[in-house]
Coordinates of C-alpha atoms in Angstrom, one line a residue:
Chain A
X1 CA -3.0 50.2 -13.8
X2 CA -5.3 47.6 -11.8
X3 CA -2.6 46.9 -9.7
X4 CA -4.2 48.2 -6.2
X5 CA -7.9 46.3 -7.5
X6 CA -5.7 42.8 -7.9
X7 CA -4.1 43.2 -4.6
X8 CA -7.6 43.9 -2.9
X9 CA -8.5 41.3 -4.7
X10 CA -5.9 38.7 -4.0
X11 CA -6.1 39.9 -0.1
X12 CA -9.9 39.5 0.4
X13 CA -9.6 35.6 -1.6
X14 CA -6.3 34.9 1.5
X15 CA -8.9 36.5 4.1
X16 CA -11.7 34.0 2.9
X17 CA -9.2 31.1 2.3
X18 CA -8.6 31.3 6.3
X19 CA -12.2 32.0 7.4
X20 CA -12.9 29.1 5.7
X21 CA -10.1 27.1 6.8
X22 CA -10.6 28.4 10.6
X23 CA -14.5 27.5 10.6
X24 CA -13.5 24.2 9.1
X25 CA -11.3 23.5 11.5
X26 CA -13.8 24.7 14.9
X27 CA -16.7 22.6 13.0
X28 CA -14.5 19.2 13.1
X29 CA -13.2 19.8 16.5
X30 CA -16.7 20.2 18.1
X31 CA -18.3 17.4 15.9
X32 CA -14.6 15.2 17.2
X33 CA -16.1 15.7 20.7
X34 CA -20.0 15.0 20.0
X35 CA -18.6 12.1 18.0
X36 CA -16.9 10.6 21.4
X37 CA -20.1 11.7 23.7
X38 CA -22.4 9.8 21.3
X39 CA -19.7 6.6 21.2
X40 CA -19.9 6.6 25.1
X41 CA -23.4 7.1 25.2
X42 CA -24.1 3.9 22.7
X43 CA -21.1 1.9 24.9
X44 CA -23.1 2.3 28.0
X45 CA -26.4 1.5 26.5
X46 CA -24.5 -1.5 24.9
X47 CA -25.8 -0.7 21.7
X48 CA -26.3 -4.1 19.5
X49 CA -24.2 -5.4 17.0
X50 CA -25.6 -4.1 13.9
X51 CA -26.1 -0.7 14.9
X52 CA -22.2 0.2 13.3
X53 CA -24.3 -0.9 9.8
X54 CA -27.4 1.5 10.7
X55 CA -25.5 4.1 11.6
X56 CA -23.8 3.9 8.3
X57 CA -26.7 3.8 6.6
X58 CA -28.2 6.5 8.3
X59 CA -25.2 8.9 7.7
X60 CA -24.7 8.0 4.3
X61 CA -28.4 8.8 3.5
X62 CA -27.6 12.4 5.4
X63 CA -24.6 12.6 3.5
X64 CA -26.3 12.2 -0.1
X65 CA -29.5 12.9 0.1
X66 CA -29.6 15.7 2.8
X67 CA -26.1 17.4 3.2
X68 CA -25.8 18.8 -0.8
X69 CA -29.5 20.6 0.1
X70 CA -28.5 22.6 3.0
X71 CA -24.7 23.0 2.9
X72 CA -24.9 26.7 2.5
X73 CA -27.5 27.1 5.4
X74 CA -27.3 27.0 8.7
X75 CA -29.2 23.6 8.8
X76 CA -26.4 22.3 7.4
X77 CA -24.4 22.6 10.8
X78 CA -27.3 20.1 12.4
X79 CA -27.0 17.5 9.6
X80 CA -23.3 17.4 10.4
X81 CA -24.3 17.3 14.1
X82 CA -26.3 14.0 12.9
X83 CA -24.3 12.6 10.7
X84 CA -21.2 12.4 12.8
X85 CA -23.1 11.7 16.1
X86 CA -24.8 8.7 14.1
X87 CA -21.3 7.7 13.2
X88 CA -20.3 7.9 16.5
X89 CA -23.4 5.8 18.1
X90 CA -22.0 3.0 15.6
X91 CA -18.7 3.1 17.1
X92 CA -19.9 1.7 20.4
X93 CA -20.7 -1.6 19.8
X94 CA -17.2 -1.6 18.1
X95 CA -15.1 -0.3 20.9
X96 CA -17.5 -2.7 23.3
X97 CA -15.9 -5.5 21.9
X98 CA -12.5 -4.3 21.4
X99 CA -12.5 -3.7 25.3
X100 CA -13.2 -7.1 26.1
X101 CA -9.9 -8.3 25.0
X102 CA -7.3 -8.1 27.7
X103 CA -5.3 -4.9 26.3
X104 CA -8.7 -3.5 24.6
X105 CA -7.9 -0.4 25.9
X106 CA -4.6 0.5 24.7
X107 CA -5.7 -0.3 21.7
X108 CA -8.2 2.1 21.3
X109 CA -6.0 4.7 22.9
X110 CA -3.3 4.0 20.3
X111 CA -5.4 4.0 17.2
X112 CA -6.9 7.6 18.6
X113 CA -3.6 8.7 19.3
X114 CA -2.3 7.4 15.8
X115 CA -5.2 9.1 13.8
X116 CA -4.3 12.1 15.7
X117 CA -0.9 12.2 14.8
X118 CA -1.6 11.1 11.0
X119 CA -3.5 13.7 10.7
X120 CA -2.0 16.9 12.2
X121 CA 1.1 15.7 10.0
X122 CA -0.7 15.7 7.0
X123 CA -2.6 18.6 7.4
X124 CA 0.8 20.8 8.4
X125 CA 2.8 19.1 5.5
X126 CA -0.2 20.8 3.2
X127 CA -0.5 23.6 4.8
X128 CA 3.0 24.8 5.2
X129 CA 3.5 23.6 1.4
X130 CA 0.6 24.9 -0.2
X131 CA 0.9 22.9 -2.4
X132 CA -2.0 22.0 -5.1
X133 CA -3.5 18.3 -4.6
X134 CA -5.9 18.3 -6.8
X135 CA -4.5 16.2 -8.9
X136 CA -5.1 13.3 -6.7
X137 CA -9.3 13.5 -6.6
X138 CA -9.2 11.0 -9.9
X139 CA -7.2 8.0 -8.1
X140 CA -7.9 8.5 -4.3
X141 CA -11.3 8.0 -5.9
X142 CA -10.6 4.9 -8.2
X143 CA -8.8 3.5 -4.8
X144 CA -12.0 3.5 -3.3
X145 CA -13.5 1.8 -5.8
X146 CA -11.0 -0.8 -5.9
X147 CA -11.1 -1.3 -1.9
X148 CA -14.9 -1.3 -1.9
X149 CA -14.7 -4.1 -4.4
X150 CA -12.2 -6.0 -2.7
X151 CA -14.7 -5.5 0.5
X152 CA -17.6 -7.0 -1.5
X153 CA -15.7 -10.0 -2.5
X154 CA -14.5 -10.5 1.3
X155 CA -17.8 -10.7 2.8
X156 CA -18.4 -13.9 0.9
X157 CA -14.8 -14.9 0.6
X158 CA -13.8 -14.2 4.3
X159 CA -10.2 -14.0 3.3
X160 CA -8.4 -12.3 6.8
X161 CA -5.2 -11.2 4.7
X162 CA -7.7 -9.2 1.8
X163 CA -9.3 -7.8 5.2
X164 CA -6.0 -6.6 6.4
X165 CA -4.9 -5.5 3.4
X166 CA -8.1 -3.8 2.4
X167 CA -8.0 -1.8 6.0
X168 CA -4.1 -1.0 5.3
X169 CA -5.0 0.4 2.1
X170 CA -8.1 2.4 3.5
X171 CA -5.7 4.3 5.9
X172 CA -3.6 5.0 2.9
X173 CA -5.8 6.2 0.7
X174 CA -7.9 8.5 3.8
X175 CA -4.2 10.0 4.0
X176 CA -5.1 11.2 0.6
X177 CA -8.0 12.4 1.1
X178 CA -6.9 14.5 4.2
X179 CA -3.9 16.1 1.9
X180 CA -6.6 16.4 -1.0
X181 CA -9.2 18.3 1.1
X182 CA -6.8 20.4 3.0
X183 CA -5.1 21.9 0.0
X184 CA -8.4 22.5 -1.8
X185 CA -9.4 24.6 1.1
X186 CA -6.0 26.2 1.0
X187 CA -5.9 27.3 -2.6
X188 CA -10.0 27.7 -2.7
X189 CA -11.2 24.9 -4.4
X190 CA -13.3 24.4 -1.1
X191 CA -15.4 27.5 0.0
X192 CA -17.6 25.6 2.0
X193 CA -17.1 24.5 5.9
X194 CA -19.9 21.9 6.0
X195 CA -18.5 20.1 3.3
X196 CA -15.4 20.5 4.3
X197 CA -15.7 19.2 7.7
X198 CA -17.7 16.6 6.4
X199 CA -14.7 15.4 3.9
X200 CA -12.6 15.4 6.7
X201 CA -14.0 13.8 9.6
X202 CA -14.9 10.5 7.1
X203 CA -11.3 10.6 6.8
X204 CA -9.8 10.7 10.3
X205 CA -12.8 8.1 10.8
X206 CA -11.9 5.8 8.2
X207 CA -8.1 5.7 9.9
X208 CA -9.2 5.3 13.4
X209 CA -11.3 2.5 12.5
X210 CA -9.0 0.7 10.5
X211 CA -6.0 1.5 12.4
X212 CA -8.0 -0.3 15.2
X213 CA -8.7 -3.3 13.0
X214 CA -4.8 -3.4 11.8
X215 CA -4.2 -3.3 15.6
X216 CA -6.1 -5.7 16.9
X217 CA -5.5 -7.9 14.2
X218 CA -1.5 -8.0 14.8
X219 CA -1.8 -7.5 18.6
X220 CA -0.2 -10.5 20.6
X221 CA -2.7 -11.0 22.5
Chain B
X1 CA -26.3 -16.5 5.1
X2 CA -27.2 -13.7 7.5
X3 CA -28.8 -10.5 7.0
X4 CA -25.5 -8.7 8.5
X5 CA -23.9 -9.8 5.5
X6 CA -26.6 -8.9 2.9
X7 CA -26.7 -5.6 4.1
X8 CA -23.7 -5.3 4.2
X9 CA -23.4 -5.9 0.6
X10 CA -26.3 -3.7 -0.3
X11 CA -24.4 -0.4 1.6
X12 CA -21.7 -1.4 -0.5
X13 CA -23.4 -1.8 -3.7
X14 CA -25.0 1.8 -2.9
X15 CA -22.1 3.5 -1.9
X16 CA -20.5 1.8 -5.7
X17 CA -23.5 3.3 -7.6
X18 CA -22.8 6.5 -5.7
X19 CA -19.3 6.7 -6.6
X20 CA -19.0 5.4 -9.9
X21 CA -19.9 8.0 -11.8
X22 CA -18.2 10.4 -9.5
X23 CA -15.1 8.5 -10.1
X24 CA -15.5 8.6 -13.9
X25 CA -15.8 12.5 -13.8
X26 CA -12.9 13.2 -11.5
X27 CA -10.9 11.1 -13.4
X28 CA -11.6 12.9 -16.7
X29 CA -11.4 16.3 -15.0
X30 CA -8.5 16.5 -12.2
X31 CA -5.6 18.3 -13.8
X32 CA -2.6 16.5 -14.9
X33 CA 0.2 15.5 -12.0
X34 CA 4.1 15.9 -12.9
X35 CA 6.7 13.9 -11.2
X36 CA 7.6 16.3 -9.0
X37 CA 3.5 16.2 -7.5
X38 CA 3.8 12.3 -7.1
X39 CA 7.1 12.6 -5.0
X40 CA 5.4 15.0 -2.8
X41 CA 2.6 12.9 -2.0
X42 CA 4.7 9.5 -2.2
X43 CA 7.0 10.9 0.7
X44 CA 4.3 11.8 3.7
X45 CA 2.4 8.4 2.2
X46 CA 5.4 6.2 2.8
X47 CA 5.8 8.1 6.7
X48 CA 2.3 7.4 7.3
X49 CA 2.8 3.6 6.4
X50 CA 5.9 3.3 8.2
X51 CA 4.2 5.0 11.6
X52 CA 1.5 2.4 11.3
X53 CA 4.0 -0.5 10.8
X54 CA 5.6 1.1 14.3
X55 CA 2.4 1.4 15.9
X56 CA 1.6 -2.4 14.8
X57 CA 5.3 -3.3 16.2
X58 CA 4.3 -1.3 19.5
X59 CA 1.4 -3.5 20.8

């Protein structure tokens, strides 16, 4: 009879399910907030234009060169520090110029307050399901593929209706991804916070800035 | 042509060779979905298009 051994078992794989979860969760709030402090920071300086491209560069080098070497230290917390605060030093130049059109601001406010919603809906739909998402990880993927394709083609082409749709399809397939990485942290397939928060704040990134394109794109004015 | 534009290319060329492969193996190795999984995702996918199309109709 292993029956008490499996129940210690099973209870110990809940209890690290939710230290994971929780830790996830405290990591993306804090790295939300550095995130906005490094935006402002780069708005005041008024940051140049291509910074948004070195920053990406910057955090994607973090991302695959540094990030899978110390995930599972504590250095790993100060490369997620970097990454996101590069990510948020390219956003400044961005919101610079969305604030010089006449209702700028609300359109900032509205994309941060639509990624907000988007994705406390998503993550309570998979965490109150529990259900198992893995089964999306092959086509969110391929989606990106597609959409970074399409995004190649457009910065020769300069077509505005791929760019739309490339950005409504970004926010669609991030959606994924924030169901995806929530429900492999639920049912374990994600042990790691780092990662984790990682995962997740290039989603809730991905939407903001592309809600903010959709929106500025279709705004009257 | 500018060298915003080349660069951008390049980070999008990287982030391709990057994925690729990644893509390849998750596609051969991410468990098999019934119709029952594709509904559940479908269903908050369609609510998070149609908020955006509100938001859009909003501003």
């Amino acid at each position: 009879m292993n029956r008490p051994v499996e129940l210690a078992q099973s209870q110990s794989a809940v209890l690290e399910t939710n230290k994971v979860l929780k830790n996830t969760y405290a990591l993306l709030s804090v790295t939300l907030l550095f995130s906005a402090f490094t935006a402002y920071i780069s708005m005041q300086m008024e940051m140049p234009g291509f910074m948004p491209l070195v920053a990406t560069f910057g955090a994607l080098g973090l991302i695959w060169l540094v990030l899978p070497r110390t995930a599972n230290s504590a250095a790993g917390i100060g490369v997620v520090f970097a990454i996101t605060g590069l990510l948020g030093l390219g956003l400044g130049p961005i919101l610079n110029n969305y604030l010089q059109m006449s209702n700028g601001g609300q359109l900032i406010m509205t994309s941060l307050g639509g990624t907000g919603v988007i994705f406390l809906a998503l993550s309570g739909y998979a965490l109150t399901t529990k259900r198992d998402f893995s089964f999306m990880g092959g086509m969110l993927v391929v989606g990106m593929v597609l959409v970074l394709i399409a995004s190649l083609a457009n910065i020769f082409m300069q077509i505005p209706a791929l760019s739309l749709a490339v950005s409504a399809i970004v926010i669609l397939i991030m959606s994924g991804f924030i169901l995806y990485d929530t429900s492999r942290i639920i049912n374990g397939g994600e042990k790691n916070y780092i990662m984790a928060t990682v995962g997740l704040y290039l989603s809730l990134y991905n939407i903001f800035v592309h809600l903010l394109i959709l929106l500025g794109v279709m705004s009257d004015d | 042509m500018d060298w915003m534009k080349i660069s951008s290319a390049l980070l999008i060329v990287l982030m391709l060779v990057y994925l690729l492969p990644r893509a390849k193996d998750m596609i051969k190795n991410s468990p098999k979905a019934s119709g029952n999984d594709f509904v559940a995702v479908l269903i908050p996918l369609l609510l998070v298009a149609g908020f955006v199309f509100l938001l859009i109709k909003s501003v």
